[in-house]
Tab-separated table of C-alpha atoms and ligand atoms in Angstrom:
chain	number	residue	atom	x	y	z
A	1	MET	CA	0.141	-0.116	-0.108
A	2	LYS	CA	1.180	3.400	-0.845
A	3	ILE	CA	-0.073	6.789	0.515
A	4	PHE	CA	0.901	9.886	-1.719
A	5	GLY	CA	0.896	12.644	0.933
A	6	LEU	CA	2.753	14.524	3.604
A	7	PRO	CA	3.150	13.107	7.055
A	8	GLY	CA	2.343	16.502	8.620
A	9	SER	CA	-0.789	17.238	6.570
A	10	PRO	CA	-3.899	16.740	8.588
A	11	CYS	CA	-5.644	14.630	5.777
A	12	THR	CA	-2.595	12.416	5.527
A	13	ARG	CA	-2.559	12.049	9.269
A	14	LYS	CA	-6.242	10.782	9.412
A	15	VAL	CA	-5.153	7.760	7.047
A	16	MET	CA	-1.951	7.063	8.856
A	17	THR	CA	-3.943	7.126	12.382
A	18	THR	CA	-6.362	4.724	10.801
A	19	LEU	CA	-3.608	2.288	9.436
A	20	ALA	CA	-1.870	2.596	12.961
A	21	GLU	CA	-5.186	1.484	14.797
A	22	LYS	CA	-5.116	-1.540	12.459
A	23	GLY	CA	-1.676	-2.225	13.269
A	24	GLN	CA	-0.518	-1.780	9.613
A	25	GLU	CA	1.750	0.741	7.856
A	26	ALA	CA	1.969	1.987	4.240
A	27	GLU	CA	4.702	3.334	2.352
A	28	ILE	CA	4.565	7.307	2.286
A	29	VAL	CA	5.202	8.736	-1.217
A	30	LEU	CA	6.191	12.324	-0.435
A	31	VAL	CA	4.001	15.059	-2.331
A	32	ASP	CA	5.432	18.230	-1.015
A	33	VAL	CA	2.342	20.849	-0.975
A	34	SER	CA	5.048	23.431	0.018
A	35	LYS	CA	6.594	23.043	-3.489
A	36	GLY	CA	3.175	22.765	-5.245
A	37	GLU	CA	3.742	19.216	-6.102
A	38	GLN	CA	0.041	18.250	-5.522
A	39	LYS	CA	-0.791	20.341	-8.745
A	40	ALA	CA	1.873	18.566	-10.735
A	41	PRO	CA	0.426	16.363	-13.735
A	42	ALA	CA	1.628	13.107	-12.221
A	43	HIS	CA	-0.404	13.854	-8.948
A	44	LEU	CA	-3.539	15.406	-10.768
A	45	ALA	CA	-3.851	11.887	-12.523
A	46	ARG	CA	-4.280	10.427	-8.960
A	47	GLN	CA	-6.175	13.417	-7.482
A	48	PRO	CA	-8.063	15.381	-9.951
A	49	PHE	CA	-8.582	18.204	-7.341
A	50	GLY	CA	-4.733	18.526	-6.924
A	51	ARG	CA	-5.085	17.828	-3.114
A	52	ILE	CA	-3.592	15.100	-0.730
A	53	PRO	CA	-3.753	12.251	0.272
A	54	THR	CA	-4.278	9.538	-2.403
A	55	LEU	CA	-4.205	5.717	-1.546
A	56	GLU	CA	-2.740	3.131	-3.856
A	57	ASP	CA	-3.473	-0.521	-2.999
A	58	ASN	CA	-2.567	-3.151	-5.426
A	59	GLY	CA	-3.606	-1.136	-8.461
A	60	PHE	CA	-6.615	0.367	-6.728
A	61	SER	CA	-6.519	4.055	-6.276
A	62	LEU	CA	-8.806	6.016	-4.020
A	63	TYR	CA	-8.815	9.817	-2.710
A	64	GLU	CA	-10.665	11.627	-0.246
A	65	SER	CA	-9.387	10.964	3.252
A	66	GLN	CA	-12.637	10.003	4.746
A	67	ALA	CA	-13.269	7.555	1.845
A	68	ILE	CA	-9.648	5.936	2.361
A	69	MET	CA	-10.456	5.733	6.105
A	70	ARG	CA	-13.660	3.696	5.591
A	71	TYR	CA	-11.764	1.576	3.025
A	72	LEU	CA	-8.948	0.540	5.221
A	73	ASP	CA	-11.342	-0.015	8.194
A	74	GLU	CA	-13.475	-2.349	6.221
A	75	LYS	CA	-10.524	-4.192	4.298
A	76	LEU	CA	-8.097	-4.673	7.182
A	77	PRO	CA	-8.327	-6.863	9.926
A	78	GLY	CA	-8.687	-5.824	13.546
A	79	THR	CA	-11.161	-3.815	15.673
A	80	SER	CA	-13.743	-2.190	13.636
A	81	LEU	CA	-13.572	1.543	13.618
A	82	GLN	CA	-17.195	1.925	12.786
A	83	PRO	CA	-19.735	1.075	15.306
A	84	LYS	CA	-22.123	-1.719	14.703
A	85	ALA	CA	-24.951	-0.020	16.292
A	86	LEU	CA	-26.961	1.939	13.850
A	87	GLU	CA	-27.532	5.080	15.911
A	88	GLU	CA	-23.729	5.177	16.890
A	89	ARG	CA	-22.659	4.726	13.132
A	90	ALA	CA	-24.885	7.399	12.079
A	91	ARG	CA	-23.465	9.774	14.573
A	92	MET	CA	-20.059	8.687	13.442
A	93	ASN	CA	-21.147	9.850	10.112
A	94	GLN	CA	-22.640	13.021	11.293
A	95	PHE	CA	-19.448	14.088	12.987
A	96	MET	CA	-17.287	13.292	9.812
A	97	SER	CA	-19.552	15.598	8.071
A	98	ILE	CA	-19.457	18.144	10.490
A	99	GLU	CA	-15.647	18.191	10.444
A	100	GLN	CA	-15.624	18.687	6.549
A	101	SER	CA	-18.598	21.144	6.313
A	102	TYR	CA	-17.767	23.398	9.536
A	103	LEU	CA	-14.483	22.798	10.967
A	104	VAL	CA	-11.787	22.371	8.402
A	105	ALA	CA	-12.267	25.902	6.674
A	106	PRO	CA	-12.054	27.919	9.790
A	107	ALA	CA	-9.229	25.672	11.475
A	108	VAL	CA	-7.295	26.111	8.255
A	109	GLY	CA	-7.637	29.810	8.468
A	110	ILE	CA	-6.260	29.837	12.127
A	111	VAL	CA	-3.450	27.537	11.112
A	112	LYS	CA	-2.613	29.707	8.059
A	113	GLN	CA	-2.500	32.867	10.116
A	114	LEU	CA	-0.908	31.568	13.396
A	115	LEU	CA	1.227	28.644	12.450
A	116	LEU	CA	2.235	28.708	8.855
A	117	GLY	CA	2.229	32.432	8.668
A	118	LYS	CA	4.447	32.630	11.795
A	119	MET	CA	7.029	30.079	10.318
A	120	ALA	CA	7.113	32.222	7.235
A	121	GLY	CA	7.724	35.300	9.208
A	122	ARG	CA	4.410	37.052	8.482
A	123	GLU	CA	2.478	38.948	10.971
A	124	PRO	CA	-1.106	37.200	11.430
A	125	ASP	CA	-4.417	38.970	10.167
A	126	MET	CA	-6.243	38.817	13.631
A	127	ALA	CA	-9.360	39.791	11.979
A	128	ILE	CA	-9.293	36.506	10.162
A	129	VAL	CA	-8.186	34.703	13.273
A	130	GLU	CA	-11.143	36.011	15.323
A	131	ALA	CA	-13.660	35.289	12.688
A	132	ALA	CA	-12.374	31.706	12.278
A	133	LYS	CA	-12.191	31.300	16.048
A	134	VAL	CA	-16.097	32.138	16.155
A	135	GLU	CA	-16.662	29.283	13.632
A	136	VAL	CA	-14.461	26.722	15.159
A	137	ALA	CA	-16.066	27.454	18.520
A	138	LYS	CA	-19.448	26.631	17.141
A	139	ALA	CA	-18.303	23.170	16.034
A	140	LEU	CA	-16.510	22.713	19.236
A	141	ASP	CA	-19.615	23.456	21.364
A	142	VAL	CA	-21.703	20.809	19.309
A	143	ALA	CA	-18.796	18.273	20.139
A	144	ASP	CA	-18.835	19.433	23.712
A	145	GLN	CA	-22.323	18.690	24.067
A	146	ALA	CA	-22.346	15.473	22.404
A	147	LEU	CA	-19.370	14.381	24.454
A	148	ALA	CA	-21.322	15.087	27.782
A	149	GLY	CA	-21.492	11.698	29.218
A	150	GLU	CA	-19.907	9.903	26.326
A	151	LYS	CA	-16.231	8.993	25.754
A	152	TYR	CA	-16.215	9.527	21.962
A	153	LEU	CA	-17.661	11.400	19.197
A	154	ALA	CA	-19.906	8.582	18.238
A	155	GLY	CA	-20.917	7.536	21.580
A	156	SER	CA	-19.334	4.615	23.772
A	157	SER	CA	-16.613	3.567	21.204
A	158	PHE	CA	-13.565	4.989	19.432
A	159	SER	CA	-14.183	5.580	15.763
A	160	LEU	CA	-13.179	7.075	12.563
A	161	ALA	CA	-15.084	10.195	13.665
A	162	ASP	CA	-12.448	10.721	16.514
A	163	ILE	CA	-9.527	10.089	14.062
A	164	ASP	CA	-11.160	12.612	11.636
A	165	TRP	CA	-11.385	15.519	14.112
A	166	MET	CA	-7.830	14.858	15.743
A	167	PRO	CA	-5.505	16.349	13.178
A	168	TYR	CA	-7.078	19.605	13.213
A	169	VAL	CA	-7.745	19.814	16.902
A	170	HIS	CA	-4.012	19.109	17.165
A	171	TYR	CA	-3.286	22.100	14.964
A	172	ILE	CA	-5.616	24.378	16.784
A	173	VAL	CA	-3.468	23.619	19.986
A	174	GLN	CA	-0.306	23.990	18.119
A	175	SER	CA	-1.444	27.422	16.719
A	176	GLY	CA	-1.584	28.609	20.276
A	177	VAL	CA	-5.485	28.901	20.506
A	178	GLY	CA	-5.699	25.677	22.794
A	179	ALA	CA	-8.223	27.550	25.179
A	180	LEU	CA	-10.627	26.750	22.341
A	181	ILE	CA	-10.344	23.044	23.531
A	182	THR	CA	-9.391	23.565	27.449
A	183	ASP	CA	-12.462	25.952	27.806
A	184	ARG	CA	-14.727	23.207	26.883
A	185	PRO	CA	-14.452	20.475	29.464
A	186	ASN	CA	-15.947	17.416	27.609
A	187	VAL	CA	-13.900	18.170	24.547
A	188	ALA	CA	-10.779	18.798	26.759
A	189	ALA	CA	-11.265	15.416	28.476
A	190	TRP	CA	-11.890	13.701	24.854
A	191	TRP	CA	-8.710	15.394	23.553
A	192	GLN	CA	-6.742	13.899	26.546
A	193	ARG	CA	-8.132	10.575	25.932
A	194	VAL	CA	-7.724	10.185	22.243
A	195	SER	CA	-4.388	12.038	21.864
A	196	GLY	CA	-2.780	9.579	24.112
A	197	ARG	CA	-3.594	6.665	22.068
A	198	PRO	CA	-0.566	4.957	20.635
A	199	SER	CA	-1.709	5.186	17.057
A	200	TRP	CA	-1.777	9.094	17.350
A	201	GLN	CA	1.478	9.166	19.274
A	202	LYS	CA	3.012	6.975	16.431
A	203	VAL	CA	1.712	9.487	13.849
A	204	VAL	CA	2.867	12.755	15.479
A	205	GLY	CA	5.848	11.510	17.360
B	1	GSH	N1	-11.613	16.568	1.503
B	1	GSH	C1	-10.328	16.343	1.219
B	1	GSH	C2	-9.281	17.435	1.288
B	1	GSH	C3	-7.856	17.309	0.973
B	1	GSH	C4	-7.176	18.407	1.340
B	1	GSH	O1	-7.657	19.584	1.376
B	1	GSH	N2	-5.774	18.236	1.644
B	1	GSH	C5	-4.923	19.338	1.904
B	1	GSH	C6	-3.942	18.868	2.998
B	1	GSH	S1	-4.784	18.368	4.472
B	1	GSH	C7	-4.125	19.814	0.594
B	1	GSH	O2	-3.797	18.870	-0.235
B	1	GSH	N3	-3.761	20.931	0.626
B	1	GSH	C8	-3.178	21.614	-0.590
B	1	GSH	C9	-3.889	22.506	-1.513
B	1	GSH	O3	-4.963	22.729	-1.176
B	1	GSH	O4	-3.480	22.655	-2.581
B	1	GSH	C10	-9.777	15.070	1.666
B	1	GSH	O5	-10.132	14.716	2.925
B	1	GSH	O6	-8.978	14.251	1.258
């Protein structure tokens, strides 16, 4: 199995964490987004939108990180990362959709201003940061409510929904606005719980 991606990218990390949960590894073929390699013809042939990651498995090629996560979970042996109970599975899907629809864009806004911008020596645009924080807070409030009395986003079991949220929560903390997490006690407890998992430690370590 090959993953065309970048180990530090959130979407690549989702796939790597899923693999680690299954006790598996794949070869990472670097696609360096800082050099624009995701827009090169060779990669566009794998991912027509010019994004990472893409999975290649024995001649089968698949992009979109959530689709890859589901494929790997269903293909590989080991504990399922998709709850059997219909309601929990539906809630897992709901939280994966929330991540794509409401969390990613503002989280990327924060990361670009506070983390990547800083690394490039640029002053952050705090108006963008503040607007993005409002949107991230909305998604985190929803998660905080769902996590009241539950250990994981889907309910009682760790699932693909948790893996899906972890990379951006990690980068929110890394961006210096970790109060967004620690101010929400259920999200904070969840983050402690999931970020200590060996799979995640392997991926970020
Ligand atoms: N919905 C896609 C999003 C992919 C995506 O946006 N990947 C980012 C890295 S996490 C990327 O390729 N960024 C470079 C770019 O936008 O050109 C997925 O989950 O695979």
